[in-house]
Amino acid sequence: KGWRTAAFPFGPEEWRAAPPCILVNSSLHGFAMSDAALPFVRELWPELAERGRDPAWGERNLPNLFVFYGEVAGLTAEKLDAYMKGLERVGTGSAEDMTVAGAKALAVLRASPYAGRVAAWATPEVFRKLGSADREACAGLKLFLDGSLGARSAALDAPFLDGREGILLYSDEALSRLLQELADYGKPLAVHAIGHRAIAQAIRVLDASRKRGARFPGVRLEHVQFISEGQARECKRLGLVLSVQPNFNSDSTDYADRLCPRHRAENDLFRMLVDRAGFVPGEDLVLGSDGMPHGPECAFRQSLFPPLPSQALSVEELVAGYGAARGAAGRGISLLSTEKGLRVARE
């Protein structure tokens, strides 16, 4: 896992020569299988072996792929302990599993000493299969409306530089029917929407569904990297919380191979969200790192020394947006100015 297509491209001959493996994109959207992996995958999930090399199929089956990855790897108490201790070392005391793999993984989370520090969200596909106690334990429901920049599947308002179009995973009608179903569970909702078209669909369908009586205790839009000022004002009107990741400011430079100059300039318009649309860090603008990488250090670097001035956040805004690190009492960070820029030292 952690493969970056921009840094490590592979051709057909390399895949034919590789050992049995699946490489997962660093964004978790998009993957590739070696030829030698197909017999193993075919035994576990025949459809994945047959259709897994179709990017559109992969995005539409992303929740099932997350379950597959999780079940193949397996979650144990020992793995969870090592993971949470690793988070503590970088100043992170709590985490959200935005796509819990199923009842087995949820049982490990619930039985661990970290149960109060890991909030588990479930996709509709997983949530429907859970028992009543497991459903109660879930923090909320997670939907994906588009893909990612890493996999060139985020639903931007124009194609990527290589001509690929991003993907909307639902029609408005299908999304509306799903929201009506999910509202009956009484759980908060988190909606993954990176690109312009996905954000527009989220606003449009959530607004229409609310008018028809589909209401949630809370709604977060995740990522919203390409949100316009008009869309931001609509989100504010609807009372939506924007969950954003300042470490993705670097996409404006890292993905110069796939984003046009306009799209690179439109990524993560945080100053617009705060100064003009009126979002408040820590209230309706919440910050996280999305696991790429963990901890606040990269986000602080990218916000205090951003690729673009429009992406800047102050130290006070970052601290408010990240909030207190539950479970990491007595730990903190110091910002040290050096001749090479910012260094984050942990206390």
CSV table of C-alpha atoms in Angstrom, one decimal:
chain,number,residue,atom,x,y,z
A,1,LYS,CA,0.0,0.0,0.0
A,2,GLY,CA,1.1,3.6,-0.4
A,3,TRP,CA,1.8,3.4,-4.2
A,4,ARG,CA,1.9,6.8,-5.9
A,5,THR,CA,1.3,6.4,-9.6
A,6,ALA,CA,3.0,9.7,-10.4
A,7,ALA,CA,6.2,8.5,-8.8
A,8,PHE,CA,6.2,4.8,-9.7
A,9,PRO,CA,4.5,4.0,-13.0
A,10,PHE,CA,4.3,0.3,-14.1
A,11,GLY,CA,3.8,-1.1,-17.5
A,12,PRO,CA,2.2,-4.4,-18.7
A,13,GLU,CA,5.5,-6.2,-18.9
A,14,GLU,CA,6.4,-5.3,-15.3
A,15,TRP,CA,3.1,-6.6,-14.1
A,16,ARG,CA,3.6,-9.9,-15.9
A,17,ALA,CA,7.0,-10.3,-14.3
A,18,ALA,CA,5.9,-9.3,-10.8
A,19,PRO,CA,5.2,-11.8,-8.0
A,20,PRO,CA,1.6,-12.2,-6.7
A,21,CYS,CA,0.7,-8.8,-5.4
A,22,ILE,CA,-1.9,-6.1,-5.3
A,23,LEU,CA,-0.6,-2.5,-5.1
A,24,VAL,CA,-3.0,0.0,-3.6
A,25,ASN,CA,-2.8,3.7,-4.5
A,26,SER,CA,-1.7,6.0,-1.7
A,27,SER,CA,-5.2,7.6,-2.0
A,28,LEU,CA,-6.8,4.2,-1.4
A,29,HIS,CA,-8.7,4.8,-4.6
A,30,GLY,CA,-7.3,2.7,-7.4
A,31,PHE,CA,-5.1,-0.4,-7.3
A,32,ALA,CA,-3.3,-2.7,-9.7
A,33,MET,CA,-2.8,-6.5,-9.7
A,34,SER,CA,0.0,-8.5,-11.0
A,35,ASP,CA,-0.8,-11.3,-13.4
A,36,ALA,CA,0.5,-13.8,-10.8
A,37,ALA,CA,-2.1,-12.5,-8.3
A,38,LEU,CA,-5.1,-13.4,-10.4
A,39,PRO,CA,-5.4,-17.1,-9.4
A,40,PHE,CA,-5.3,-16.2,-5.7
A,41,VAL,CA,-7.8,-13.4,-6.1
A,42,ARG,CA,-10.1,-15.6,-8.2
A,43,GLU,CA,-10.5,-18.0,-5.3
A,44,LEU,CA,-11.4,-15.2,-2.9
A,45,TRP,CA,-13.5,-12.9,-5.1
A,46,PRO,CA,-14.0,-14.0,-8.7
A,47,GLU,CA,-15.5,-10.7,-9.9
A,48,LEU,CA,-12.4,-8.8,-8.7
A,49,ALA,CA,-10.2,-11.1,-10.8
A,50,GLU,CA,-12.4,-10.7,-13.8
A,51,ARG,CA,-13.2,-6.9,-13.6
A,52,GLY,CA,-10.6,-5.5,-11.2
A,53,ARG,CA,-8.6,-3.9,-14.0
A,54,ASP,CA,-11.5,-1.7,-15.0
A,55,PRO,CA,-11.0,1.6,-13.0
A,56,ALA,CA,-14.7,2.5,-13.2
A,57,TRP,CA,-15.6,-0.9,-11.7
A,58,GLY,CA,-13.0,-0.3,-9.0
A,59,GLU,CA,-14.5,3.0,-8.0
A,60,ARG,CA,-18.1,1.7,-8.0
A,61,ASN,CA,-17.0,-1.2,-5.8
A,62,LEU,CA,-14.8,0.8,-3.5
A,63,PRO,CA,-16.6,-0.1,-0.2
A,64,ASN,CA,-16.4,-3.8,-1.1
A,65,LEU,CA,-12.7,-3.4,-1.9
A,66,PHE,CA,-12.0,-1.8,1.5
A,67,VAL,CA,-13.8,-4.8,3.1
A,68,PHE,CA,-11.6,-7.1,0.9
A,69,TYR,CA,-8.4,-5.4,1.9
A,70,GLY,CA,-9.4,-5.5,5.6
A,71,GLU,CA,-10.4,-9.1,5.6
A,72,VAL,CA,-7.3,-10.3,3.8
A,73,ALA,CA,-5.0,-8.3,6.1
A,74,GLY,CA,-7.1,-9.0,9.2
A,75,LEU,CA,-7.3,-6.8,12.2
A,76,THR,CA,-6.0,-8.0,15.6
A,77,ALA,CA,-5.6,-6.5,19.0
A,78,GLU,CA,-1.9,-6.5,18.5
A,79,LYS,CA,-2.1,-4.6,15.2
A,80,LEU,CA,-4.5,-2.1,16.6
A,81,ASP,CA,-2.2,-1.5,19.6
A,82,ALA,CA,0.8,-0.9,17.4
A,83,TYR,CA,-1.1,1.4,15.2
A,84,MET,CA,-2.5,3.6,18.0
A,85,LYS,CA,0.9,3.8,19.7
A,86,GLY,CA,2.3,4.9,16.3
A,87,LEU,CA,-0.3,7.6,16.2
A,88,GLU,CA,0.6,8.8,19.7
A,89,ARG,CA,4.2,9.2,18.7
A,90,VAL,CA,3.2,11.8,16.0
A,91,GLY,CA,0.9,13.6,18.4
A,92,THR,CA,-2.4,12.0,17.4
A,93,GLY,CA,-4.6,10.6,20.2
A,94,SER,CA,-7.7,9.6,18.4
A,95,ALA,CA,-8.8,8.4,15.0
A,96,GLU,CA,-11.8,7.8,12.8
A,97,ASP,CA,-12.1,4.6,10.8
A,98,MET,CA,-14.2,6.0,8.0
A,99,THR,CA,-14.8,2.6,6.3
A,100,VAL,CA,-14.8,-0.1,9.0
A,101,ALA,CA,-14.3,-3.5,7.3
A,102,GLY,CA,-17.2,-5.3,9.0
A,103,ALA,CA,-18.3,-7.1,12.2
A,104,LYS,CA,-14.9,-8.8,12.8
A,105,ALA,CA,-13.0,-5.5,12.7
A,106,LEU,CA,-15.6,-3.7,14.7
A,107,ALA,CA,-15.4,-6.5,17.4
A,108,VAL,CA,-11.7,-5.9,17.7
A,109,LEU,CA,-12.2,-2.1,18.1
A,110,ARG,CA,-15.0,-2.5,20.6
A,111,ALA,CA,-13.0,-4.9,22.8
A,112,SER,CA,-9.8,-2.9,22.8
A,113,PRO,CA,-8.6,-0.3,25.3
A,114,TYR,CA,-8.8,2.2,22.5
A,115,ALA,CA,-12.6,1.8,22.0
A,116,GLY,CA,-13.3,5.3,23.2
A,117,ARG,CA,-10.6,6.8,20.9
A,118,VAL,CA,-11.6,5.2,17.6
A,119,ALA,CA,-14.9,6.2,15.9
A,120,ALA,CA,-16.0,3.6,13.4
A,121,TRP,CA,-18.0,4.8,10.4
A,122,ALA,CA,-19.6,2.2,8.0
A,123,THR,CA,-20.6,2.3,4.4
A,124,PRO,CA,-24.2,1.3,3.6
A,125,GLU,CA,-23.0,-2.1,2.3
A,126,VAL,CA,-21.3,-2.9,5.6
A,127,PHE,CA,-23.9,-1.3,7.9
A,128,ARG,CA,-26.8,-3.3,6.5
A,129,LYS,CA,-25.0,-6.6,7.5
A,130,LEU,CA,-24.3,-5.5,11.1
A,131,GLY,CA,-26.3,-6.6,14.1
A,132,SER,CA,-28.2,-4.1,16.3
A,133,ALA,CA,-25.3,-3.8,18.8
A,134,ASP,CA,-22.7,-3.2,16.1
A,135,ARG,CA,-25.0,-0.7,14.4
A,136,GLU,CA,-25.3,1.2,17.7
A,137,ALA,CA,-21.5,1.2,18.1
A,138,CYS,CA,-21.0,2.9,14.7
A,139,ALA,CA,-20.4,6.6,14.8
A,140,GLY,CA,-22.1,7.2,11.5
A,141,LEU,CA,-22.5,6.3,7.8
A,142,LYS,CA,-20.1,7.0,5.0
A,143,LEU,CA,-20.9,7.5,1.3
A,144,PHE,CA,-18.5,8.0,-1.6
A,145,LEU,CA,-19.8,10.3,-4.5
A,146,ASP,CA,-16.6,10.4,-6.6
A,147,GLY,CA,-13.1,9.0,-6.7
A,148,SER,CA,-9.7,10.6,-6.0
A,149,LEU,CA,-7.0,12.6,-7.7
A,150,GLY,CA,-4.4,9.9,-7.3
A,151,ALA,CA,-6.6,7.5,-9.4
A,152,ARG,CA,-7.7,10.3,-11.7
A,153,SER,CA,-11.3,9.5,-10.8
A,154,ALA,CA,-12.4,12.6,-8.8
A,155,ALA,CA,-15.4,14.3,-10.5
A,156,LEU,CA,-13.8,17.5,-11.6
A,157,ASP,CA,-15.6,20.0,-13.9
A,158,ALA,CA,-13.2,19.1,-16.8
A,159,PRO,CA,-11.1,16.0,-17.7
A,160,PHE,CA,-7.7,15.3,-16.3
A,161,LEU,CA,-4.7,16.3,-18.5
A,162,ASP,CA,-4.6,12.8,-20.0
A,163,GLY,CA,-8.3,13.1,-21.1
A,164,ARG,CA,-9.7,10.8,-18.4
A,165,GLU,CA,-13.0,11.9,-16.9
A,166,GLY,CA,-13.7,11.7,-13.2
A,167,ILE,CA,-16.5,9.5,-12.0
A,168,LEU,CA,-19.8,10.2,-10.3
A,169,LEU,CA,-20.8,7.0,-8.5
A,170,TYR,CA,-24.5,7.7,-8.3
A,171,SER,CA,-27.2,9.3,-10.4
A,172,ASP,CA,-29.2,12.0,-8.5
A,173,GLU,CA,-32.2,9.6,-8.4
A,174,ALA,CA,-30.2,6.7,-7.0
A,175,LEU,CA,-28.5,8.9,-4.4
A,176,SER,CA,-31.9,10.4,-3.4
A,177,ARG,CA,-33.3,6.9,-2.8
A,178,LEU,CA,-30.3,5.9,-0.8
A,179,LEU,CA,-30.5,9.0,1.5
A,180,GLN,CA,-34.1,8.3,2.2
A,181,GLU,CA,-33.1,4.8,3.4
A,182,LEU,CA,-30.1,5.9,5.4
A,183,ALA,CA,-32.0,8.7,7.2
A,184,ASP,CA,-34.2,6.0,8.9
A,185,TYR,CA,-31.1,4.7,10.7
A,186,GLY,CA,-30.8,8.0,12.7
A,187,LYS,CA,-27.0,8.1,12.2
A,188,PRO,CA,-24.8,11.1,11.2
A,189,LEU,CA,-23.6,11.1,7.6
A,190,ALA,CA,-20.2,11.7,6.1
A,191,VAL,CA,-20.1,12.2,2.3
A,192,HIS,CA,-16.8,11.9,0.3
A,193,ALA,CA,-16.8,14.5,-2.4
A,194,ILE,CA,-13.6,15.9,-3.9
A,195,GLY,CA,-14.4,17.3,-7.3
A,196,HIS,CA,-16.6,20.2,-8.4
A,197,ARG,CA,-19.4,17.9,-9.8
A,198,ALA,CA,-19.5,15.6,-6.7
A,199,ILE,CA,-19.7,18.6,-4.4
A,200,ALA,CA,-22.5,20.1,-6.5
A,201,GLN,CA,-24.4,16.8,-6.5
A,202,ALA,CA,-24.0,16.5,-2.7
A,203,ILE,CA,-25.5,19.9,-2.1
A,204,ARG,CA,-28.3,19.5,-4.7
A,205,VAL,CA,-29.5,16.0,-3.5
A,206,LEU,CA,-29.0,16.7,0.2
A,207,ASP,CA,-31.1,19.8,-0.1
A,208,ALA,CA,-33.9,18.1,-2.1
A,209,SER,CA,-33.9,15.1,0.2
A,210,ARG,CA,-34.1,17.3,3.3
A,211,LYS,CA,-37.2,19.0,1.9
A,212,ARG,CA,-38.7,15.5,1.5
A,213,GLY,CA,-38.1,14.7,5.1
A,214,ALA,CA,-34.7,12.8,5.0
A,215,ARG,CA,-32.8,14.3,7.9
A,216,PHE,CA,-29.6,13.3,9.7
A,217,PRO,CA,-28.2,14.3,13.1
A,218,GLY,CA,-25.3,15.8,11.3
A,219,VAL,CA,-23.8,15.8,7.8
A,220,ARG,CA,-20.1,16.2,6.9
A,221,LEU,CA,-18.7,16.7,3.5
A,222,GLU,CA,-15.3,15.0,3.3
A,223,HIS,CA,-12.3,16.6,1.3
A,224,VAL,CA,-14.2,19.2,-0.8
A,225,GLN,CA,-10.9,20.1,-2.4
A,226,PHE,CA,-12.6,21.9,-5.4
A,227,ILE,CA,-15.4,23.8,-3.8
A,228,SER,CA,-16.5,27.2,-5.2
A,229,GLU,CA,-17.5,30.2,-3.1
A,230,GLY,CA,-21.1,29.7,-4.2
A,231,GLN,CA,-21.1,26.1,-3.2
A,232,ALA,CA,-19.5,27.0,0.1
A,233,ARG,CA,-22.2,29.5,0.9
A,234,GLU,CA,-24.8,26.8,0.1
A,235,CYS,CA,-23.1,24.4,2.5
A,236,LYS,CA,-23.2,27.1,5.1
A,237,ARG,CA,-26.9,27.7,4.5
A,238,LEU,CA,-27.6,24.0,4.9
A,239,GLY,CA,-25.6,23.7,8.1
A,240,LEU,CA,-23.1,21.2,6.6
A,241,VAL,CA,-19.7,20.6,8.2
A,242,LEU,CA,-16.7,20.6,5.9
A,243,SER,CA,-14.1,18.0,6.8
A,244,VAL,CA,-10.8,19.0,5.1
A,245,GLN,CA,-7.2,17.9,5.0
A,246,PRO,CA,-4.6,20.6,4.7
A,247,ASN,CA,-1.9,18.1,3.8
A,248,PHE,CA,-3.6,17.8,0.4
A,249,ASN,CA,-2.5,21.4,-0.4
A,250,SER,CA,0.5,19.6,-1.9
A,251,ASP,CA,-1.7,18.1,-4.6
A,252,SER,CA,-1.4,21.5,-6.4
A,253,THR,CA,2.3,20.6,-7.0
A,254,ASP,CA,2.4,16.8,-6.6
A,255,TYR,CA,-0.3,16.3,-9.3
A,256,ALA,CA,1.0,18.7,-11.9
A,257,ASP,CA,1.1,15.7,-14.2
A,258,ARG,CA,-2.7,15.4,-14.2
A,259,LEU,CA,-4.2,18.7,-13.1
A,260,CYS,CA,-4.4,21.7,-15.4
A,261,PRO,CA,-3.2,25.1,-14.0
A,262,ARG,CA,-6.7,26.2,-13.2
A,263,HIS,CA,-7.5,23.1,-11.2
A,264,ARG,CA,-4.2,23.3,-9.3
A,265,ALA,CA,-5.1,26.9,-8.4
A,266,GLU,CA,-8.6,25.9,-7.2
A,267,ASN,CA,-7.4,23.2,-4.8
A,268,ASP,CA,-8.1,23.7,-1.1
A,269,LEU,CA,-9.4,27.3,-1.1
A,270,PHE,CA,-9.2,27.6,2.7
A,271,ARG,CA,-8.9,31.4,2.9
A,272,MET,CA,-12.2,31.7,0.9
A,273,LEU,CA,-13.9,29.2,3.2
A,274,VAL,CA,-12.9,31.2,6.3
A,275,ASP,CA,-12.7,34.8,5.2
A,276,ARG,CA,-15.6,35.0,2.7
A,277,ALA,CA,-17.9,32.0,3.3
A,278,GLY,CA,-17.7,32.3,7.1
A,279,PHE,CA,-16.6,28.8,8.1
A,280,VAL,CA,-15.1,28.6,11.5
A,281,PRO,CA,-12.2,26.2,12.2
A,282,GLY,CA,-13.1,23.7,14.9
A,283,GLU,CA,-16.9,24.3,14.5
A,284,ASP,CA,-18.1,23.8,10.9
A,285,LEU,CA,-14.6,23.5,9.3
A,286,VAL,CA,-12.8,20.5,10.9
A,287,LEU,CA,-9.3,19.4,10.0
A,288,GLY,CA,-7.7,16.0,9.7
A,289,SER,CA,-4.9,14.2,7.9
A,290,ASP,CA,-6.7,11.3,6.2
A,291,GLY,CA,-3.8,9.0,6.9
A,292,MET,CA,-1.6,10.5,4.3
A,293,PRO,CA,0.5,11.0,6.3
A,294,HIS,CA,-0.6,10.6,9.9
A,295,GLY,CA,-0.1,13.4,12.4
A,296,PRO,CA,-0.3,17.2,12.1
A,297,GLU,CA,3.3,17.9,11.0
A,298,CYS,CA,2.7,17.7,7.2
A,299,ALA,CA,-0.6,19.7,7.5
A,300,PHE,CA,1.2,22.5,9.5
A,301,ARG,CA,3.9,22.7,6.9
A,302,GLN,CA,1.5,22.8,4.0
A,303,SER,CA,-0.7,25.4,5.7
A,304,LEU,CA,2.0,27.8,7.1
A,305,PHE,CA,4.1,27.5,3.9
A,306,PRO,CA,1.5,26.5,1.3
A,307,PRO,CA,2.0,26.1,-2.4
A,308,LEU,CA,-0.6,28.9,-2.9
A,309,PRO,CA,-1.6,31.8,-0.6
A,310,SER,CA,-5.2,30.8,-0.9
A,311,GLN,CA,-4.4,27.6,1.0
A,312,ALA,CA,-2.9,29.2,4.1
A,313,LEU,CA,-4.2,28.6,7.6
A,314,SER,CA,-2.8,30.3,10.7
A,315,VAL,CA,-1.4,28.4,13.7
A,316,GLU,CA,-4.6,29.4,15.7
A,317,GLU,CA,-6.9,28.1,12.9
A,318,LEU,CA,-4.9,24.8,12.7
A,319,VAL,CA,-5.0,24.2,16.4
A,320,ALA,CA,-8.8,24.9,16.6
A,321,GLY,CA,-9.5,22.8,13.5
A,322,TYR,CA,-7.6,19.8,14.8
A,323,GLY,CA,-8.9,20.0,18.3
A,324,ALA,CA,-7.5,18.2,21.4
A,325,ALA,CA,-5.8,14.9,20.9
A,326,ARG,CA,-7.8,12.5,23.1
A,327,GLY,CA,-5.6,9.9,24.7
A,328,ALA,CA,-2.4,11.8,24.2
A,329,ALA,CA,-2.5,13.8,27.4
A,330,GLY,CA,0.7,15.8,28.2
A,331,ARG,CA,1.8,15.6,24.6
A,332,GLY,CA,2.1,18.7,22.4
A,333,ILE,CA,3.9,20.3,19.6
A,334,SER,CA,6.3,23.2,19.3
A,335,LEU,CA,6.8,25.1,16.1
A,336,LEU,CA,10.4,25.9,15.5
A,337,SER,CA,11.5,28.3,12.8
A,338,THR,CA,14.7,27.3,11.1
A,339,GLU,CA,16.6,28.5,8.1
A,340,LYS,CA,15.0,25.7,6.1
A,341,GLY,CA,11.5,26.6,7.1
A,342,LEU,CA,9.2,25.1,9.7
A,343,ARG,CA,10.1,22.2,12.0
A,344,VAL,CA,7.6,20.6,14.3
A,345,ALA,CA,9.1,19.2,17.5
A,346,ARG,CA,7.0,17.0,19.8
A,347,GLU,CA,7.0,17.4,23.5
